[in-house]
Each structure stands twice: as C-alpha cells, then as structure tokens.
PDB file of C-alpha atoms in Angstrom:
ATOM      1  CA  MET A   1      30.697-146.806   7.164  1.00 50.00           C
ATOM      2  CA  CYS A   2      32.362-143.779   5.522  1.00 48.00           C
ATOM      3  CA  PHE A   3      31.971-141.856   8.739  1.00 46.00           C
ATOM      4  CA  LYS A   4      33.797-144.594  10.678  1.00 48.00           C
ATOM      5  CA  LYS A   5      36.638-144.645   8.178  1.00 48.00           C
ATOM      6  CA  ILE A   6      37.002-140.854   8.246  1.00 47.00           C
ATOM      7  CA  PHE A   7      36.939-140.848  12.081  1.00 45.00           C
ATOM      8  CA  GLY A   8      39.495-143.639  12.283  1.00 50.00           C
ATOM      9  CA  PHE A   9      41.788-141.946   9.789  1.00 47.00           C
ATOM     10  CA  SER A  10      41.564-138.643  11.677  1.00 50.00           C
ATOM     11  CA  PHE A  11      42.318-140.365  14.983  1.00 48.00           C
ATOM     12  CA  LEU A  12      45.450-142.003  13.571  1.00 49.00           C
ATOM     13  CA  LEU A  13      46.644-138.629  12.316  1.00 50.00           C
ATOM     14  CA  CYS A  14      45.992-136.837  15.634  1.00 50.00           C
ATOM     15  CA  PHE A  15      47.092-139.523  18.081  1.00 48.00           C
ATOM     16  CA  PRO A  16      50.901-139.102  17.602  1.00 49.00           C
ATOM     17  CA  SER A  17      50.562-135.367  18.115  1.00 49.00           C
ATOM     18  CA  PHE A  18      48.534-135.971  21.255  1.00 45.00           C
ATOM     19  CA  VAL A  19      51.149-138.359  22.610  1.00 44.00           C
ATOM     20  CA  LEU A  20      54.002-135.996  21.853  1.00 44.00           C
ATOM     21  CA  ALA A  21      52.228-133.022  23.360  1.00 46.00           C
ATOM     22  CA  ASN A  22      51.200-134.736  26.573  1.00 47.00           C
ATOM     23  CA  PHE A  23      53.700-137.468  27.270  1.00 44.00           C
ATOM     24  CA  CYS A  24      56.919-136.984  25.384  1.00 44.00           C
ATOM     25  CA  ASN A  25      57.889-133.443  26.338  1.00 47.00           C
ATOM     26  CA  PRO A  26      61.099-133.496  28.423  1.00 48.00           C
ATOM     27  CA  LEU A  27      60.568-132.625  32.078  1.00 48.00           C
ATOM     28  CA  THR A  28      61.795-129.248  33.200  1.00 46.00           C
ATOM     29  CA  PRO A  29      63.707-129.161  36.532  1.00 47.00           C
ATOM     30  CA  ASP A  30      60.587-127.915  38.336  1.00 49.00           C
ATOM     31  CA  ASP A  31      58.446-130.613  36.752  1.00 48.00           C
ATOM     32  CA  TYR A  32      60.984-133.225  37.842  1.00 41.00           C
ATOM     33  CA  ARG A  33      60.949-132.059  41.457  1.00 43.00           C
ATOM     34  CA  ASN A  34      57.181-131.860  41.551  1.00 46.00           C
ATOM     35  CA  SER A  35      56.775-135.370  40.166  1.00 43.00           C
ATOM     36  CA  PHE A  36      58.012-136.895  43.435  1.00 44.00           C
ATOM     37  CA  PRO A  37      56.653-136.490  46.979  1.00 44.00           C
ATOM     38  CA  LYS A  38      58.649-134.289  49.300  1.00 48.00           C
ATOM     39  CA  MET A  39      60.830-136.322  51.629  1.00 49.00           C
ATOM     40  CA  GLY A  40      62.155-135.044  54.945  1.00 48.00           C
ATOM     41  CA  ASP A  41      62.236-131.320  54.224  1.00 53.00           C
ATOM     42  CA  ASP A  42      59.562-130.657  56.840  1.00 73.00           C
ATOM     43  CA  LEU A  43      61.542-132.262  59.686  1.00 84.00           C
ATOM     44  CA  ILE A  44      63.052-129.949  62.262  1.00 91.00           C
ATOM     45  CA  MET A  45      65.448-130.763  65.074  1.00 91.00           C
ATOM     46  CA  THR A  46      64.171-129.598  68.436  1.00 92.00           C
ATOM     47  CA  GLU A  47      65.285-129.874  72.054  1.00 92.00           C
ATOM     48  CA  ILE A  48      63.523-132.442  74.245  1.00 93.00           C
ATOM     49  CA  LEU A  49      63.444-132.848  77.994  1.00 93.00           C
ATOM     50  CA  VAL A  50      65.836-135.244  79.716  1.00 94.00           C
ATOM     51  CA  LYS A  51      64.164-136.780  82.733  1.00 93.00           C
ATOM     52  CA  HIS A  52      67.087-138.811  84.032  1.00 94.00           C
ATOM     53  CA  VAL A  53      70.644-139.785  83.128  1.00 96.00           C
ATOM     54  CA  PHE A  54      72.071-143.148  84.186  1.00 96.00           C
ATOM     55  CA  VAL A  55      75.797-143.453  84.853  1.00 97.00           C
ATOM     56  CA  PRO A  56      76.747-147.160  84.920  1.00 95.00           C
ATOM     57  CA  LYS A  57      79.800-148.339  86.776  1.00 93.00           C
ATOM     58  CA  GLY A  58      82.465-150.764  85.577  1.00 89.00           C
ATOM     59  CA  MET A  59      84.042-148.913  82.643  1.00 90.00           C
ATOM     60  CA  ASP A  60      87.772-148.551  82.134  1.00 88.00           C
ATOM     61  CA  ALA A  61      90.098-146.622  79.837  1.00 89.00           C
ATOM     62  CA  ASN A  62      89.893-149.346  77.169  1.00 86.00           C
ATOM     63  CA  ASP A  63      86.100-149.103  76.931  1.00 86.00           C
ATOM     64  CA  ILE A  64      84.059-146.711  74.848  1.00 88.00           C
ATOM     65  CA  ALA A  65      82.445-144.976  77.809  1.00 92.00           C
ATOM     66  CA  ALA A  66      78.762-144.076  77.687  1.00 94.00           C
ATOM     67  CA  VAL A  67      75.925-142.619  79.722  1.00 96.00           C
ATOM     68  CA  ILE A  68      72.239-143.245  79.056  1.00 96.00           C
ATOM     69  CA  ALA A  69      69.600-140.504  78.866  1.00 96.00           C
ATOM     70  CA  PHE A  70      65.958-141.266  79.672  1.00 95.00           C
ATOM     71  CA  GLY A  71      62.896-139.129  79.075  1.00 94.00           C
ATOM     72  CA  TRP A  72      59.458-138.809  77.504  1.00 93.00           C
ATOM     73  CA  LEU A  73      58.715-137.545  74.022  1.00 94.00           C
ATOM     74  CA  PRO A  74      55.649-135.247  73.970  1.00 91.00           C
ATOM     75  CA  SER A  75      53.984-137.198  71.132  1.00 91.00           C
ATOM     76  CA  PRO A  76      54.720-139.649  68.303  1.00 90.00           C
ATOM     77  CA  CYS A  77      55.491-136.596  66.130  1.00 90.00           C
ATOM     78  CA  TYR A  78      58.883-136.546  67.879  1.00 92.00           C
ATOM     79  CA  GLN A  79      61.191-139.229  66.496  1.00 91.00           C
ATOM     80  CA  SER A  80      64.789-140.484  66.590  1.00 92.00           C
ATOM     81  CA  PRO A  81      65.797-138.955  69.942  1.00 94.00           C
ATOM     82  CA  GLN A  82      69.516-138.544  70.447  1.00 93.00           C
ATOM     83  CA  GLY A  83      71.647-137.281  73.275  1.00 92.00           C
ATOM     84  CA  LYS A  84      74.169-134.468  73.138  1.00 91.00           C
ATOM     85  CA  ILE A  85      77.096-133.700  75.404  1.00 93.00           C
ATOM     86  CA  HIS A  86      79.010-130.554  76.227  1.00 92.00           C
ATOM     87  CA  TRP A  87      82.326-130.695  78.047  1.00 93.00           C
ATOM     88  CA  GLN A  88      83.253-128.311  80.844  1.00 89.00           C
ATOM     89  CA  GLU A  89      86.712-129.545  81.901  1.00 89.00           C
ATOM     90  CA  ASN A  90      85.912-132.782  83.808  1.00 92.00           C
ATOM     91  CA  THR A  91      82.154-132.195  83.721  1.00 96.00           C
ATOM     92  CA  ILE A  92      79.920-133.822  81.088  1.00 96.00           C
ATOM     93  CA  GLN A  93      76.689-131.914  80.487  1.00 95.00           C
ATOM     94  CA  VAL A  94      73.942-133.942  78.785  1.00 95.00           C
ATOM     95  CA  SER A  95      70.971-132.705  76.786  1.00 92.00           C
ATOM     96  CA  ALA A  96      68.827-134.283  74.062  1.00 93.00           C
ATOM     97  CA  GLN A  97      67.022-133.475  70.856  1.00 94.00           C
ATOM     98  CA  ALA A  98      64.695-135.200  68.389  1.00 95.00           C
ATOM     99  CA  PHE A  99      63.237-134.733  64.930  1.00 94.00           C
ATOM    100  CA  LYS A 100      59.760-133.195  64.859  1.00 91.00           C
ATOM    101  CA  THR A 101      57.225-133.123  62.021  1.00 82.00           C
ATOM    102  CA  PRO A 102      55.281-129.896  62.614  1.00 78.00           C
ATOM    103  CA  ASP A 103      52.586-130.433  59.961  1.00 77.00           C
ATOM    104  CA  ARG A 104      51.686-133.919  61.080  1.00 79.00           C
ATOM    105  CA  ILE A 105      48.643-134.509  63.292  1.00 84.00           C
ATOM    106  CA  CYS A 106      49.645-136.649  66.293  1.00 85.00           C
ATOM    107  CA  ILE A 107      47.819-137.844  69.349  1.00 87.00           C
ATOM    108  CA  GLN A 108      49.078-136.199  72.528  1.00 85.00           C
ATOM    109  CA  MET A 109      50.629-139.287  74.067  1.00 91.00           C
ATOM    110  CA  ALA A 110      53.943-139.367  75.926  1.00 92.00           C
ATOM    111  CA  VAL A 111      56.421-141.846  74.469  1.00 92.00           C
ATOM    112  CA  PRO A 112      59.369-143.058  76.583  1.00 93.00           C
ATOM    113  CA  TYR A 113      62.813-142.885  75.057  1.00 94.00           C
ATOM    114  CA  LEU A 114      66.234-144.183  76.011  1.00 94.00           C
ATOM    115  CA  SER A 115      69.326-142.801  74.298  1.00 94.00           C
ATOM    116  CA  THR A 116      72.840-144.189  74.736  1.00 94.00           C
ATOM    117  CA  ILE A 117      75.397-141.389  74.466  1.00 94.00           C
ATOM    118  CA  PRO A 118      78.921-142.594  73.621  1.00 93.00           C
ATOM    119  CA  LEU A 119      81.731-140.554  75.176  1.00 93.00           C
ATOM    120  CA  GLY A 120      84.687-142.183  73.468  1.00 90.00           C
ATOM    121  CA  LEU A 121      87.825-143.477  75.153  1.00 91.00           C
ATOM    122  CA  LEU A 122      88.394-141.572  78.387  1.00 92.00           C
ATOM    123  CA  GLU A 123      91.460-141.489  80.567  1.00 92.00           C
ATOM    124  CA  LYS A 124      91.419-142.917  84.054  1.00 93.00           C
ATOM    125  CA  GLY A 125      89.658-140.541  86.417  1.00 94.00           C
ATOM    126  CA  GLU A 126      86.325-139.221  87.639  1.00 95.00           C
ATOM    127  CA  PHE A 127      83.912-137.180  85.552  1.00 97.00           C
ATOM    128  CA  LEU A 128      80.851-135.368  86.892  1.00 97.00           C
ATOM    129  CA  VAL A 129      77.763-135.987  84.767  1.00 97.00           C
ATOM    130  CA  GLN A 130      74.975-133.405  84.675  1.00 96.00           C
ATOM    131  CA  PHE A 131      71.758-132.991  82.693  1.00 94.00           C
ATOM    132  CA  GLN A 132      69.502-130.065  81.951  1.00 84.00           C
ATOM    133  CA  ASN A 133      66.107-130.229  83.664  1.00 81.00           C
ATOM    134  CA  GLN A 134      62.805-128.629  82.636  1.00 79.00           C
ATOM    135  CA  LYS A 135      63.886-125.325  84.209  1.00 76.00           C
ATOM    136  CA  SER A 136      67.028-125.305  82.005  1.00 79.00           C
ATOM    137  CA  VAL A 137      69.210-125.842  85.060  1.00 84.00           C
ATOM    138  CA  PHE A 138      71.964-128.456  85.047  1.00 88.00           C
ATOM    139  CA  VAL A 139      71.610-130.961  87.902  1.00 92.00           C
ATOM    140  CA  ASN A 140      74.015-133.715  88.941  1.00 94.00           C
ATOM    141  CA  ALA A 141      73.292-137.207  87.640  1.00 95.00           C
ATOM    142  CA  GLY A 142      76.325-138.944  89.141  1.00 94.00           C
ATOM    143  CA  VAL A 143      80.046-139.479  88.807  1.00 96.00           C
ATOM    144  CA  LEU A 144      81.474-141.536  85.966  1.00 96.00           C
ATOM    145  CA  ASN A 145      84.453-143.446  87.323  1.00 94.00           C
ATOM    146  CA  ILE A 146      86.874-144.615  84.627  1.00 94.00           C
ATOM    147  CA  GLU A 147      89.253-147.248  85.946  1.00 91.00           C
ATOM    148  CA  ALA A 148      92.689-148.287  84.701  1.00 89.00           C
ATOM    149  CA  PRO A 149      92.455-151.191  82.237  1.00 83.00           C
ATOM    150  CA  LYS A 150      93.337-154.651  83.501  1.00 72.00           C
ATOM    151  CA  ALA A 151      94.250-155.906  80.023  1.00 63.00           C
ATOM    152  CA  ASP A 152      95.494-154.587  76.680  1.00 59.00           C
ATOM    153  CA  THR A 153      92.348-155.717  74.882  1.00 54.00           C
ATOM    154  CA  VAL A 154      89.258-153.548  74.377  1.00 53.00           C
ATOM    155  CA  ASP A 155      87.440-155.410  77.142  1.00 56.00           C
ATOM    156  CA  ASN A 156      88.886-156.963  80.283  1.00 64.00           C
ATOM    157  CA  PHE A 157      86.670-159.986  79.590  1.00 82.00           C
ATOM    158  CA  ILE A 158      85.016-161.739  76.677  1.00 90.00           C
ATOM    159  CA  TYR A 159      81.269-161.228  77.010  1.00 94.00           C
ATOM    160  CA  ALA A 160      78.400-163.277  75.654  1.00 96.00           C
ATOM    161  CA  HIS A 161      76.898-162.019  72.408  1.00 97.00           C
ATOM    162  CA  VAL A 162      73.676-160.745  73.984  1.00 97.00           C
ATOM    163  CA  GLU A 163      71.053-159.762  71.408  1.00 96.00           C
ATOM    164  CA  ARG A 164      67.958-159.371  73.569  1.00 95.00           C
ATOM    165  CA  VAL A 165      67.042-158.675  77.197  1.00 94.00           C
ATOM    166  CA  GLU A 166      63.601-159.719  78.432  1.00 92.00           C
ATOM    167  CA  ALA A 167      61.877-159.321  81.807  1.00 87.00           C
ATOM    168  CA  ASN A 168      59.086-161.329  83.377  1.00 84.00           C
ATOM    169  CA  GLU A 169      55.816-159.768  84.512  1.00 78.00           C
ATOM    170  CA  ASP A 170      56.539-159.542  88.242  1.00 78.00           C
ATOM    171  CA  ALA A 171      59.931-157.877  87.647  1.00 78.00           C
ATOM    172  CA  SER A 172      61.800-160.624  89.487  1.00 87.00           C
ATOM    173  CA  LYS A 173      63.906-161.983  86.633  1.00 90.00           C
ATOM    174  CA  ILE A 174      65.550-160.848  83.435  1.00 92.00           C
ATOM    175  CA  THR A 175      66.688-163.166  80.678  1.00 95.00           C
ATOM    176  CA  LEU A 176      69.652-162.555  78.407  1.00 97.00           C
ATOM    177  CA  SER A 177      69.397-164.288  75.055  1.00 97.00           C
ATOM    178  CA  GLY A 178      71.462-164.347  71.897  1.00 97.00           C
ATOM    179  CA  ARG A 179      73.898-166.432  69.879  1.00 97.00           C
ATOM    180  CA  ASN A 180      77.570-166.829  70.590  1.00 96.00           C
ATOM    181  CA  PRO A 181      79.619-166.952  67.364  1.00 95.00           C
ATOM    182  CA  SER A 182      81.593-170.064  68.371  1.00 96.00           C
ATOM    183  CA  ASP A 183      81.444-173.016  70.734  1.00 94.00           C
ATOM    184  CA  CYS A 184      84.989-172.436  72.004  1.00 95.00           C
ATOM    185  CA  PHE A 185      83.580-170.193  74.759  1.00 93.00           C
ATOM    186  CA  GLU A 186      81.124-171.032  77.498  1.00 95.00           C
ATOM    187  CA  LEU A 187      79.547-168.923  80.215  1.00 96.00           C
ATOM    188  CA  ASP A 188      81.795-168.645  83.263  1.00 96.00           C
ATOM    189  CA  HIS A 189      79.651-166.376  85.452  1.00 96.00           C
ATOM    190  CA  ILE A 190      77.469-163.284  85.368  1.00 96.00           C
ATOM    191  CA  GLU A 191      78.794-160.358  87.362  1.00 94.00           C
ATOM    192  CA  SER A 192      76.672-157.453  88.563  1.00 92.00           C
ATOM    193  CA  ILE A 193      78.172-154.059  89.438  1.00 93.00           C
ATOM    194  CA  PHE A 194      75.884-151.558  91.197  1.00 93.00           C
ATOM    195  CA  ASN A 195      76.675-147.849  91.094  1.00 92.00           C
ATOM    196  CA  GLU A 196      75.090-147.409  94.538  1.00 91.00           C
ATOM    197  CA  ASN A 197      72.302-145.340  93.041  1.00 91.00           C
ATOM    198  CA  ASP A 198      70.283-146.366  89.998  1.00 93.00           C
ATOM    199  CA  ALA A 199      72.214-148.592  87.572  1.00 94.00           C
ATOM    200  CA  TYR A 200      73.468-152.153  87.413  1.00 94.00           C
ATOM    201  CA  ALA A 201      76.149-153.166  84.938  1.00 94.00           C
ATOM    202  CA  ILE A 202      75.540-156.810  84.015  1.00 95.00           C
ATOM    203  CA  LEU A 203      78.635-158.631  82.732  1.00 95.00           C
ATOM    204  CA  PRO A 204      78.003-162.111  81.207  1.00 96.00           C
ATOM    205  CA  ILE A 205      81.634-163.251  81.345  1.00 96.00           C
ATOM    206  CA  MET A 206      82.723-166.144  79.125  1.00 96.00           C
ATOM    207  CA  LYS A 207      85.603-168.586  79.491  1.00 95.00           C
ATOM    208  CA  LEU A 208      87.712-170.257  76.811  1.00 93.00           C
ATOM    209  CA  VAL A 209      87.130-174.032  76.744  1.00 95.00           C
ATOM    210  CA  LYS A 210      89.096-174.921  73.601  1.00 93.00           C
ATOM    211  CA  ALA A 211      91.736-173.263  71.456  1.00 90.00           C
ATOM    212  CA  ASP A 212      90.017-173.730  68.107  1.00 93.00           C
ATOM    213  CA  CYS A 213      87.173-171.245  67.514  1.00 93.00           C
ATOM    214  CA  PRO A 214      85.262-172.194  64.342  1.00 94.00           C
ATOM    215  CA  VAL A 215      82.303-170.070  63.283  1.00 95.00           C
ATOM    216  CA  LYS A 216      79.291-171.735  64.845  1.00 94.00           C
ATOM    217  CA  MET A 217      76.265-169.815  66.071  1.00 95.00           C
ATOM    218  CA  VAL A 218      75.377-171.197  69.506  1.00 96.00           C
ATOM    219  CA  PRO A 219      72.066-169.936  70.944  1.00 97.00           C
ATOM    220  CA  PHE A 220      71.777-169.285  74.680  1.00 97.00           C
ATOM    221  CA  ARG A 221      69.409-168.032  77.371  1.00 96.00           C
ATOM    222  CA  TYR A 222      70.819-166.862  80.712  1.00 96.00           C
ATOM    223  CA  GLU A 223      68.362-166.087  83.503  1.00 94.00           C
ATOM    224  CA  ILE A 224      69.166-163.645  86.310  1.00 93.00           C
ATOM    225  CA  ASP A 225      67.240-163.222  89.558  1.00 92.00           C
ATOM    226  CA  ILE A 226      66.785-159.480  90.162  1.00 88.00           C
ATOM    227  CA  SER A 227      64.078-159.661  92.808  1.00 85.00           C
ATOM    228  CA  GLN A 228      66.427-158.181  95.431  1.00 83.00           C
ATOM    229  CA  GLN A 229      68.162-155.705  93.134  1.00 80.00           C
ATOM    230  CA  LYS A 230      65.748-152.824  92.609  1.00 71.00           C
ATOM    231  CA  HIS A 231      66.500-149.551  94.357  1.00 71.00           C
ATOM    232  CA  GLY A 232      64.811-146.195  94.043  1.00 74.00           C
ATOM    233  CA  LYS A 233      61.982-145.366  91.671  1.00 85.00           C
ATOM    234  CA  ARG A 234      63.898-145.986  88.440  1.00 89.00           C
ATOM    235  CA  VAL A 235      66.707-148.474  87.701  1.00 92.00           C
ATOM    236  CA  LEU A 236      68.791-149.273  84.635  1.00 94.00           C
ATOM    237  CA  TRP A 237      70.181-152.695  83.749  1.00 93.00           C
ATOM    238  CA  HIS A 238      73.166-152.079  81.480  1.00 95.00           C
ATOM    239  CA  VAL A 239      73.995-155.447  79.895  1.00 96.00           C
ATOM    240  CA  ARG A 240      77.414-155.683  78.264  1.00 94.00           C
ATOM    241  CA  SER A 241      77.728-157.663  75.051  1.00 94.00           C
ATOM    242  CA  LEU A 242      80.429-158.969  72.730  1.00 92.00           C
ATOM    243  CA  GLY A 243      82.029-156.375  70.462  1.00 87.00           C
ATOM    244  CA  GLY A 244      81.845-153.471  72.907  1.00 84.00           C
ATOM    245  CA  LYS A 245      78.072-153.144  72.659  1.00 87.00           C
ATOM    246  CA  ALA A 246      75.503-152.997  75.440  1.00 92.00           C
ATOM    247  CA  ILE A 247      71.740-153.431  75.791  1.00 94.00           C
ATOM    248  CA  ASN A 248      69.840-151.268  78.267  1.00 94.00           C
ATOM    249  CA  VAL A 249      66.615-152.027  80.120  1.00 92.00           C
ATOM    250  CA  VAL A 250      64.837-149.555  82.428  1.00 92.00           C
ATOM    251  CA  TRP A 251      62.535-150.517  85.283  1.00 89.00           C
ATOM    252  CA  ASP A 252      60.221-147.878  86.732  1.00 86.00           C
ATOM    253  CA  ALA A 253      58.456-148.281  90.076  1.00 83.00           C
ATOM    254  CA  GLN A 254      55.249-146.792  88.659  1.00 84.00           C
ATOM    255  CA  TYR A 255      55.163-148.294  85.169  1.00 83.00           C
ATOM    256  CA  GLY A 256      57.273-151.436  85.446  1.00 83.00           C
ATOM    257  CA  PHE A 257      59.686-152.224  82.627  1.00 83.00           C
ATOM    258  CA  LEU A 258      59.787-149.515  79.977  1.00 79.00           C
ATOM    259  CA  TYR A 259      62.346-151.216  77.731  1.00 74.00           C
TER     260      TYR A 259
END
C-alpha cells in the first residue's frame, strides 16, 4: 500500500513537468512549418502539346472573343491545362501549359483536355489563328472573323441560360439543358453557324414575351438534330449561353464525343 502511495505521489509531482516539457513548449518557426503537410510546392508549370485549335464563327466586337484549344495530357499527373496566346500584329499564336506533379506516380494514360482561351474585346476585322505543333512549328488553325456589332448590348441576342450539353450514343442529337432565370423569355429559335471547317456556333435565341421579368427559375431541355452536321475527323459545338458564357462539346470520328 505504501508503495502505491509513494508511486502515486511521485507521478503527480512529475506529470506537470512532463506535460510542460513535451506539450507546452512554444513552436519554433521550423516546428510550425513541419507540423503541416506541404501543399503545392512540388507543382511545376510545363508546356503541353496542342493537338487542335477551334475557331468558332459568329463573334462580333461586343463579344469577348475566344478560341478553344484541344489536346491530350500525357497522364493524370498533368492537371489544370490552360491556353496561352502571343500576339504578332493580327496573328494570334496559341500554346498551352499545365501543372505537373513530378514526384507523383501516375498511370501512363492520355487524358483529353479542352481549354477556352478568352481574347478580350477585339475590333472588327480578321485575325489569323495559329498553334504550335509537336515539332514546335506554328501551323494555321483558321481565321477569326470579328463582325461589327448589330446592337449596343454585349450580345446581339438574349440566349438561353444553358448549363449542360449532352449527346446521345449514336451522335445524332445533342440536348441543351438549363434554367432560364425568368419566364418573361421563351425560346424563339436555335441558330447554327458553321465556320466551313470544324466548328458550329449554336445560338439558342430567346424572345421577350412579357415586359415584367420576375426571378423565376424555369428549367428547359432543347434538342438539336446534328446527324447531318458532322464534317471532318473532329468537330466542336460551341453553345452560347446567357451572360456571355459558352459550353463546348467536341466530337471525334474515332472516339465519339470527348466532352
């Protein structure tokens, strides 16, 4: 019994010192940094190959012009691809880069990417678009034709608030779905503008049906027959949406829909 009392008394005397020595010392700056996992310092930005650049038609000087770069990431270790542009007078040269994690083990699997590259507000005119191929040579992707605006607003038309673009299995139809923010607009018609090469601009144009526009989310689904609208081995559907946005879907003759 005496032994237990002596042991208990000794423990009570030593325990505060143990706590102070092992838990209550203030962290030094190095201890503080080492107490958290490293975040992001092993990421490096590296150039990636651009396989194709789409140049949609139907943009004017009131639009935020854009081109769309397509390619394949070497593995899932490459993330967040983003396009870059370099101006040479009226020539737009496109390249791309992505973040890479060099210490991460990744399966060697190609991952398709699609990167929208905003160009800002451009004046009326024609701009040659080029991209750098695997031999580091710039090749022509097409001509971006910026038209004069037909209205003082950002867009010539009010577009549906498209949130999603889906395609059926046989690549004959695409469906635009979303929610319009009011019931004062209804779909008037869907216009398609082909650039005579590899891109369709899809414009779901709305019409005003009443003057009062209360906030009311109105879901919709608009189906488009595209069975006769595929040309070449790779085609982009560039779907305009409310607020100056756009959703892009790529169809590939070998792989079907990639996005």
